[in-house]
mmCIF file of C-alpha atoms in Angstrom:
data_model
loop_
_atom_site.group_PDB
_atom_site.id
_atom_site.type_symbol
_atom_site.label_atom_id
_atom_site.label_comp_id
_atom_site.label_asym_id
_atom_site.label_seq_id
_atom_site.Cartn_x
_atom_site.Cartn_y
_atom_site.Cartn_z
ATOM 1 C CA UNK A 47 -40.945 12.112 16.783
ATOM 2 C CA UNK A 48 -37.230 12.799 16.945
ATOM 3 C CA UNK A 49 -36.353 10.177 14.466
ATOM 4 C CA UNK A 50 -38.913 11.111 11.837
ATOM 5 C CA UNK A 51 -36.927 14.025 10.342
ATOM 6 C CA UNK A 52 -33.649 14.574 9.017
ATOM 7 C CA UNK A 53 -32.192 18.042 9.334
ATOM 8 C CA UNK A 54 -34.599 20.573 7.914
ATOM 9 C CA UNK A 55 -33.046 23.769 6.724
ATOM 10 C CA UNK A 56 -29.517 22.659 6.856
ATOM 11 C CA UNK A 57 -28.670 25.013 3.992
ATOM 12 C CA UNK A 58 -30.174 28.172 5.670
ATOM 13 C CA UNK A 59 -27.454 30.752 5.911
ATOM 14 C CA UNK A 60 -29.808 33.382 6.903
ATOM 15 C CA UNK A 61 -29.171 35.547 9.916
ATOM 16 C CA UNK A 62 -31.844 35.161 12.442
ATOM 17 C CA UNK A 63 -33.824 37.739 14.451
ATOM 18 C CA UNK A 64 -33.532 39.327 17.886
ATOM 19 C CA UNK A 65 -35.201 39.761 21.129
ATOM 20 C CA UNK A 66 -38.094 42.264 21.435
ATOM 21 C CA UNK A 67 -38.112 45.194 23.879
ATOM 22 C CA UNK A 68 -34.920 46.810 22.788
ATOM 23 C CA UNK A 69 -34.383 50.385 22.418
ATOM 24 C CA UNK A 70 -35.820 52.117 19.237
ATOM 25 C CA UNK A 71 -35.036 55.644 17.931
ATOM 26 C CA UNK A 72 -37.740 58.040 19.217
ATOM 27 C CA UNK A 73 -39.471 60.776 17.216
ATOM 28 C CA UNK A 74 -38.516 64.133 18.682
ATOM 29 C CA UNK A 75 -39.019 67.662 17.946
ATOM 30 C CA UNK A 76 -36.606 70.189 16.433
ATOM 31 C CA UNK A 77 -32.943 69.427 15.354
ATOM 32 C CA UNK A 78 -32.751 66.396 17.844
ATOM 33 C CA UNK A 79 -35.542 64.741 16.031
ATOM 34 C CA UNK A 80 -33.914 65.390 12.594
ATOM 35 C CA UNK A 81 -30.676 63.942 13.927
ATOM 36 C CA UNK A 82 -32.510 60.892 15.250
ATOM 37 C CA UNK A 83 -34.194 60.387 11.800
ATOM 38 C CA UNK A 84 -30.860 60.664 10.057
ATOM 39 C CA UNK A 85 -29.325 58.043 12.427
ATOM 40 C CA UNK A 86 -32.181 55.696 12.062
ATOM 41 C CA UNK A 87 -31.916 55.950 8.203
ATOM 42 C CA UNK A 88 -28.157 55.043 8.549
ATOM 43 C CA UNK A 89 -28.924 51.854 10.584
ATOM 44 C CA UNK A 90 -31.555 50.845 8.082
ATOM 45 C CA UNK A 91 -29.211 51.488 5.282
ATOM 46 C CA UNK A 92 -26.817 48.988 6.881
ATOM 47 C CA UNK A 93 -29.574 46.445 7.053
ATOM 48 C CA UNK A 94 -30.027 46.850 3.277
ATOM 49 C CA UNK A 95 -26.438 46.830 2.124
ATOM 50 C CA UNK A 96 -25.504 43.858 4.272
ATOM 51 C CA UNK A 97 -28.573 41.798 3.076
ATOM 52 C CA UNK A 98 -29.710 41.331 6.605
ATOM 53 C CA UNK A 99 -33.096 43.001 5.820
ATOM 54 C CA UNK A 100 -33.669 40.478 2.898
ATOM 55 C CA UNK A 101 -32.793 37.472 5.131
ATOM 56 C CA UNK A 102 -35.095 38.494 7.987
ATOM 57 C CA UNK A 103 -37.904 38.982 5.515
ATOM 58 C CA UNK A 104 -37.482 35.512 4.426
ATOM 59 C CA UNK A 105 -37.591 33.827 7.691
ATOM 60 C CA UNK A 106 -41.243 32.778 7.358
ATOM 61 C CA UNK A 107 -40.468 31.368 4.018
ATOM 62 C CA UNK A 108 -37.593 29.240 5.384
ATOM 63 C CA UNK A 109 -39.990 27.843 7.904
ATOM 64 C CA UNK A 110 -42.597 26.963 5.211
ATOM 65 C CA UNK A 111 -39.852 25.306 3.260
ATOM 66 C CA UNK A 112 -39.034 23.212 6.275
ATOM 67 C CA UNK A 113 -42.569 22.187 6.718
ATOM 68 C CA UNK A 114 -42.681 21.146 3.061
ATOM 69 C CA UNK A 115 -39.540 19.082 3.398
ATOM 70 C CA UNK A 116 -40.933 17.371 6.638
ATOM 71 C CA UNK A 117 -44.013 16.277 4.569
ATOM 72 C CA UNK A 118 -41.767 15.136 1.838
ATOM 73 C CA UNK A 119 -39.970 12.912 4.350
ATOM 74 C CA UNK A 120 -43.058 11.216 5.339
ATOM 75 C CA UNK A 121 -44.508 13.394 8.101
ATOM 76 C CA UNK A 122 -48.349 13.270 8.387
ATOM 77 C CA UNK A 123 -49.270 16.929 8.766
ATOM 78 C CA UNK A 124 -53.007 17.481 8.727
ATOM 79 C CA UNK A 125 -54.172 20.606 6.798
ATOM 80 C CA UNK A 126 -55.278 22.385 10.032
ATOM 81 C CA UNK A 127 -51.913 21.782 11.673
ATOM 82 C CA UNK A 128 -50.065 22.976 8.544
ATOM 83 C CA UNK A 129 -52.169 26.202 8.481
ATOM 84 C CA UNK A 130 -51.586 26.747 12.269
ATOM 85 C CA UNK A 131 -47.870 26.367 11.884
ATOM 86 C CA UNK A 132 -47.589 28.655 8.859
ATOM 87 C CA UNK A 133 -49.644 31.298 10.674
ATOM 88 C CA UNK A 134 -47.477 30.901 13.750
ATOM 89 C CA UNK A 135 -44.338 31.414 11.611
ATOM 90 C CA UNK A 136 -45.720 34.532 10.138
ATOM 91 C CA UNK A 137 -46.780 35.807 13.517
ATOM 92 C CA UNK A 138 -43.512 35.295 15.221
ATOM 93 C CA UNK A 139 -41.012 35.776 12.353
ATOM 94 C CA UNK A 140 -42.923 38.608 10.420
ATOM 95 C CA UNK A 141 -40.637 41.397 9.316
ATOM 96 C CA UNK A 142 -42.910 44.299 10.185
ATOM 97 C CA UNK A 143 -42.788 43.153 13.906
ATOM 98 C CA UNK A 144 -39.127 42.568 13.867
ATOM 99 C CA UNK A 145 -37.491 45.424 11.964
ATOM 100 C CA UNK A 146 -37.224 47.813 14.910
ATOM 101 C CA UNK A 147 -35.695 44.986 17.053
ATOM 102 C CA UNK A 148 -33.205 44.208 14.195
ATOM 103 C CA UNK A 149 -32.087 47.781 14.246
ATOM 104 C CA UNK A 150 -31.781 47.824 17.816
ATOM 105 C CA UNK A 151 -29.568 44.877 17.922
ATOM 106 C CA UNK A 152 -27.263 46.502 15.300
ATOM 107 C CA UNK A 153 -27.130 49.478 17.716
ATOM 108 C CA UNK A 154 -26.148 47.233 20.683
ATOM 109 C CA UNK A 155 -23.447 45.516 18.632
ATOM 110 C CA UNK A 156 -21.842 48.380 16.687
ATOM 111 C CA UNK A 157 -20.767 51.900 17.736
ATOM 112 C CA UNK A 158 -21.711 54.903 15.821
ATOM 113 C CA UNK A 159 -18.182 55.103 14.503
ATOM 114 C CA UNK A 160 -18.349 51.423 13.382
ATOM 115 C CA UNK A 161 -21.590 52.173 11.633
ATOM 116 C CA UNK A 162 -19.956 54.990 9.792
ATOM 117 C CA UNK A 163 -17.127 52.732 9.002
ATOM 118 C CA UNK A 164 -19.253 49.939 7.447
ATOM 119 C CA UNK A 165 -21.387 52.448 5.460
ATOM 120 C CA UNK A 166 -18.198 53.890 4.114
ATOM 121 C CA UNK A 167 -16.891 50.492 3.155
ATOM 122 C CA UNK A 168 -20.187 49.564 1.383
ATOM 123 C CA UNK A 169 -19.926 52.625 -0.699
ATOM 124 C CA UNK A 170 -16.631 51.596 -2.086
ATOM 125 C CA UNK A 171 -16.260 49.487 -5.204
ATOM 126 C CA UNK A 172 -15.256 46.468 -3.208
ATOM 127 C CA UNK A 173 -18.257 47.032 -0.786
ATOM 128 C CA UNK A 174 -20.635 47.346 -3.631
ATOM 129 C CA UNK A 175 -19.190 44.249 -5.303
ATOM 130 C CA UNK A 176 -19.682 42.345 -2.015
ATOM 131 C CA UNK A 177 -23.253 43.395 -1.761
ATOM 132 C CA UNK A 178 -23.926 42.282 -5.283
ATOM 133 C CA UNK A 179 -22.131 38.940 -4.759
ATOM 134 C CA UNK A 180 -24.168 38.198 -1.737
ATOM 135 C CA UNK A 181 -27.420 39.153 -3.393
ATOM 136 C CA UNK A 182 -26.667 36.951 -6.290
ATOM 137 C CA UNK A 183 -25.636 34.126 -3.943
ATOM 138 C CA UNK A 184 -29.003 34.285 -2.226
ATOM 139 C CA UNK A 185 -30.975 33.595 -5.483
ATOM 140 C CA UNK A 186 -32.607 30.042 -6.018
ATOM 141 C CA UNK A 187 -30.746 29.784 -9.251
ATOM 142 C CA UNK A 188 -27.416 30.177 -7.607
ATOM 143 C CA UNK A 189 -28.220 27.596 -4.900
ATOM 144 C CA UNK A 190 -29.254 25.013 -7.443
ATOM 145 C CA UNK A 191 -26.108 25.629 -9.466
ATOM 146 C CA UNK A 192 -23.824 25.459 -6.493
ATOM 147 C CA UNK A 193 -25.309 22.153 -5.445
ATOM 148 C CA UNK A 194 -25.006 20.644 -8.915
ATOM 149 C CA UNK A 195 -21.358 21.880 -9.234
ATOM 150 C CA UNK A 196 -20.195 21.375 -5.711
ATOM 151 C CA UNK A 197 -17.657 18.531 -6.681
ATOM 152 C CA UNK A 198 -16.247 20.657 -9.558
ATOM 153 C CA UNK A 199 -15.956 23.739 -7.334
ATOM 154 C CA UNK A 200 -14.036 21.892 -4.593
ATOM 155 C CA UNK A 201 -11.804 20.230 -7.125
ATOM 156 C CA UNK A 202 -10.871 23.614 -8.716
ATOM 157 C CA UNK A 203 -10.485 25.068 -5.243
ATOM 158 C CA UNK A 204 -8.202 22.398 -4.046
ATOM 159 C CA UNK A 205 -5.678 23.325 -6.706
ATOM 160 C CA UNK A 206 -5.277 26.710 -5.323
ATOM 161 C CA UNK A 207 -4.099 26.243 -1.790
ATOM 162 C CA UNK A 208 -3.628 29.990 -1.077
ATOM 163 C CA UNK A 209 -7.181 30.855 -2.163
ATOM 164 C CA UNK A 210 -8.656 28.024 -0.099
ATOM 165 C CA UNK A 211 -6.700 29.250 2.965
ATOM 166 C CA UNK A 212 -8.063 32.753 2.439
ATOM 167 C CA UNK A 213 -11.677 31.586 2.221
ATOM 168 C CA UNK A 214 -11.320 29.305 5.324
ATOM 169 C CA UNK A 215 -9.701 32.232 7.241
ATOM 170 C CA UNK A 216 -12.726 34.383 6.057
ATOM 171 C CA UNK A 217 -15.203 31.823 7.267
ATOM 172 C CA UNK A 218 -13.358 31.593 10.553
ATOM 173 C CA UNK A 219 -13.114 35.334 10.988
ATOM 174 C CA UNK A 220 -16.835 35.741 10.408
ATOM 175 C CA UNK A 221 -17.730 32.753 12.534
ATOM 176 C CA UNK A 222 -19.883 31.752 9.642
ATOM 177 C CA UNK A 223 -19.723 27.943 10.309
ATOM 178 C CA UNK A 224 -20.898 28.316 13.818
ATOM 179 C CA UNK A 225 -23.548 30.774 13.000
ATOM 180 C CA UNK A 226 -24.903 28.661 10.235
ATOM 181 C CA UNK A 227 -25.018 25.601 12.478
ATOM 182 C CA UNK A 228 -26.883 27.547 15.110
ATOM 183 C CA UNK A 229 -29.403 28.739 12.615
ATOM 184 C CA UNK A 230 -29.991 25.312 11.122
ATOM 185 C CA UNK A 231 -30.383 23.664 14.487
ATOM 186 C CA UNK A 232 -32.731 26.354 15.782
ATOM 187 C CA UNK A 233 -34.801 26.381 12.544
ATOM 188 C CA UNK A 234 -35.113 22.582 12.970
ATOM 189 C CA UNK A 235 -36.041 22.987 16.671
ATOM 190 C CA UNK A 236 -38.679 25.519 15.799
ATOM 191 C CA UNK A 237 -40.337 23.204 13.324
ATOM 192 C CA UNK A 238 -40.093 20.105 15.452
ATOM 193 C CA UNK A 239 -41.487 21.783 18.566
ATOM 194 C CA UNK A 240 -44.153 23.348 16.458
ATOM 195 C CA UNK A 241 -45.265 19.877 15.235
ATOM 196 C CA UNK A 242 -45.045 18.500 18.851
ATOM 197 C CA UNK A 243 -47.144 21.532 20.221
ATOM 198 C CA UNK A 244 -50.056 20.829 17.746
ATOM 199 C CA UNK A 245 -50.431 17.141 18.743
ATOM 200 C CA UNK A 246 -53.803 16.267 20.236
ATOM 201 C CA UNK A 247 -54.255 16.722 24.032
ATOM 202 C CA UNK A 248 -53.311 13.471 25.902
ATOM 203 C CA UNK A 249 -50.707 12.401 23.396
ATOM 204 C CA UNK A 250 -47.329 11.551 25.107
ATOM 205 C CA UNK A 251 -44.757 13.940 23.946
ATOM 206 C CA UNK A 252 -41.366 15.264 25.019
ATOM 207 C CA UNK A 253 -40.782 18.655 26.819
ATOM 208 C CA UNK A 254 -39.128 21.511 24.790
ATOM 209 C CA UNK A 255 -35.996 21.014 26.849
ATOM 210 C CA UNK A 256 -35.818 17.354 25.778
ATOM 211 C CA UNK A 257 -36.348 18.381 22.090
ATOM 212 C CA UNK A 258 -33.548 20.994 22.435
ATOM 213 C CA UNK A 259 -31.172 18.516 24.074
ATOM 214 C CA UNK A 260 -31.670 16.118 21.224
ATOM 215 C CA UNK A 261 -30.929 18.758 18.624
ATOM 216 C CA UNK A 262 -27.842 19.887 20.368
ATOM 217 C CA UNK A 263 -26.558 16.378 20.578
ATOM 218 C CA UNK A 264 -26.268 16.418 16.810
ATOM 219 C CA UNK A 265 -24.314 19.806 16.626
ATOM 220 C CA UNK A 266 -20.950 18.129 15.857
ATOM 221 C CA UNK A 267 -22.318 16.364 12.813
ATOM 222 C CA UNK A 268 -24.211 19.353 11.535
ATOM 223 C CA UNK A 269 -21.153 21.623 12.019
ATOM 224 C CA UNK A 270 -18.954 19.338 9.839
ATOM 225 C CA UNK A 271 -21.623 19.402 7.178
ATOM 226 C CA UNK A 272 -21.922 23.224 7.379
ATOM 227 C CA UNK A 273 -18.116 23.717 7.114
ATOM 228 C CA UNK A 274 -17.949 21.942 3.777
ATOM 229 C CA UNK A 275 -21.054 23.497 2.504
ATOM 230 C CA UNK A 276 -20.014 27.031 3.326
ATOM 231 C CA UNK A 277 -16.632 26.514 1.796
ATOM 232 C CA UNK A 278 -18.133 25.534 -1.529
ATOM 233 C CA UNK A 279 -20.659 28.424 -1.130
ATOM 234 C CA UNK A 280 -17.984 31.103 -0.515
ATOM 235 C CA UNK A 281 -15.857 29.740 -3.431
ATOM 236 C CA UNK A 282 -18.742 30.008 -5.825
ATOM 237 C CA UNK A 283 -20.074 33.336 -4.416
ATOM 238 C CA UNK A 284 -16.727 35.068 -4.511
ATOM 239 C CA UNK A 285 -15.208 33.505 -7.577
ATOM 240 C CA UNK A 286 -14.900 36.919 -9.161
ATOM 241 C CA UNK A 287 -12.869 38.407 -6.286
ATOM 242 C CA UNK A 288 -9.102 38.268 -6.625
ATOM 243 C CA UNK A 289 -6.589 37.413 -3.895
ATOM 244 C CA UNK A 290 -6.028 41.094 -2.998
ATOM 245 C CA UNK A 291 -9.796 41.645 -2.512
ATOM 246 C CA UNK A 292 -10.258 38.456 -0.490
ATOM 247 C CA UNK A 293 -7.321 39.659 1.711
ATOM 248 C CA UNK A 294 -9.082 43.000 2.281
ATOM 249 C CA UNK A 295 -12.279 41.322 3.222
ATOM 250 C CA UNK A 296 -10.412 39.100 5.617
ATOM 251 C CA UNK A 297 -8.702 42.122 7.199
ATOM 252 C CA UNK A 298 -11.973 44.038 7.611
ATOM 253 C CA UNK A 299 -13.639 40.869 9.284
ATOM 254 C CA UNK A 300 -10.694 40.597 11.838
ATOM 255 C CA UNK A 301 -11.031 44.308 12.709
ATOM 256 C CA UNK A 302 -13.111 45.542 15.720
ATOM 257 C CA UNK A 303 -15.912 46.701 13.341
ATOM 258 C CA UNK A 304 -15.916 43.297 11.678
ATOM 259 C CA UNK A 305 -16.056 41.352 14.961
ATOM 260 C CA UNK A 306 -18.867 43.665 16.084
ATOM 261 C CA UNK A 307 -20.929 42.950 12.925
ATOM 262 C CA UNK A 308 -20.151 39.441 12.281
ATOM 263 C CA UNK A 309 -19.730 37.978 15.887
ATOM 264 C CA UNK A 310 -21.539 40.163 18.341
ATOM 265 C CA UNK A 311 -24.514 40.797 16.080
ATOM 266 C CA UNK A 312 -24.728 37.196 14.949
ATOM 267 C CA UNK A 313 -24.611 35.893 18.447
ATOM 268 C CA UNK A 314 -27.464 38.146 19.439
ATOM 269 C CA UNK A 315 -29.488 36.808 16.455
ATOM 270 C CA UNK A 316 -28.854 33.290 17.507
ATOM 271 C CA UNK A 317 -29.826 33.814 21.106
ATOM 272 C CA UNK A 318 -33.099 35.195 20.172
ATOM 273 C CA UNK A 319 -33.846 32.531 17.595
ATOM 274 C CA UNK A 320 -33.315 29.972 20.366
ATOM 275 C CA UNK A 321 -35.989 31.697 22.400
ATOM 276 C CA UNK A 322 -38.303 32.120 19.501
ATOM 277 C CA UNK A 323 -38.135 28.436 18.605
ATOM 278 C CA UNK A 324 -40.293 27.820 21.577
ATOM 279 C CA UNK A 325 -42.567 30.721 20.852
ATOM 280 C CA UNK A 326 -43.472 29.386 17.357
ATOM 281 C CA UNK A 327 -44.676 26.112 18.988
ATOM 282 C CA UNK A 328 -46.704 27.988 21.661
ATOM 283 C CA UNK A 329 -48.419 30.169 18.932
ATOM 284 C CA UNK A 330 -49.139 27.193 16.779
ATOM 285 C CA UNK A 331 -50.697 25.244 19.853
ATOM 286 C CA UNK A 332 -52.812 28.183 20.772
ATOM 287 C CA UNK A 333 -54.288 28.371 17.276
ATOM 288 C CA UNK A 334 -55.368 24.737 17.667
ATOM 289 C CA UNK A 335 -56.478 24.989 21.097
ATOM 290 C CA UNK A 336 -53.540 22.729 22.367
ATOM 291 C CA UNK A 337 -51.043 23.667 25.079
ATOM 292 C CA UNK A 338 -47.419 22.704 24.625
ATOM 293 C CA UNK A 339 -46.002 20.667 27.543
#
């Protein structure tokens, strides 16, 4: 089973989801309720301007794409298994069931002052430019163009050492390579375990811990792949940003507010994705009347 698939979703840069059961703003009477509503609106606004909401909404799609790639690589996936896996992904990763938890993770990572600071930044010309660039970079057309032009992009970037250094520092400050590696490995783990969990009863199969250990053993190779991929991605996505603007973004990423959003929040996402990778398999197995080992 392990050797049957190459990495699936290696290009997924999406942030992941978070653990259920976290605090959510409560509806209250009077002025306190109005303040709570206003605060909740601010947190939701941060989800939108940072593109986190869009990425979380697309999580089931990423899983489905990984399943399509598995079939393209020769995996024999019966129709009933495919249906069970897709339904399980919708169940576990569905946005409607995750949005409150996403907001709660932001609350756990950022203070109210940091929230206000980020909303203020995204209201500036540079903040709006960053949102627009990230939205454009998420489009299928951009992804195709980036892959086609990757050698040319790297050749151009290599001729500007200062710009390359800025982009590499930005990736380091935002922990982008590590987070993207985590997301790709956990996406692969979720799909692999989902397929294993739908095997017929009595079939010899590894445990979840064994599958997870196998995935983690490939982290170094995946991280090297991600480092180059993200450098090309950032060079293409931020080609309209001048050196001064990139410097401002780097300074913000290295600030306490930046570390809270990029590292603390991203780490919580990864930890939850690791847990939900197993849940997807269990949900798929239940739908087929199987039980994961």
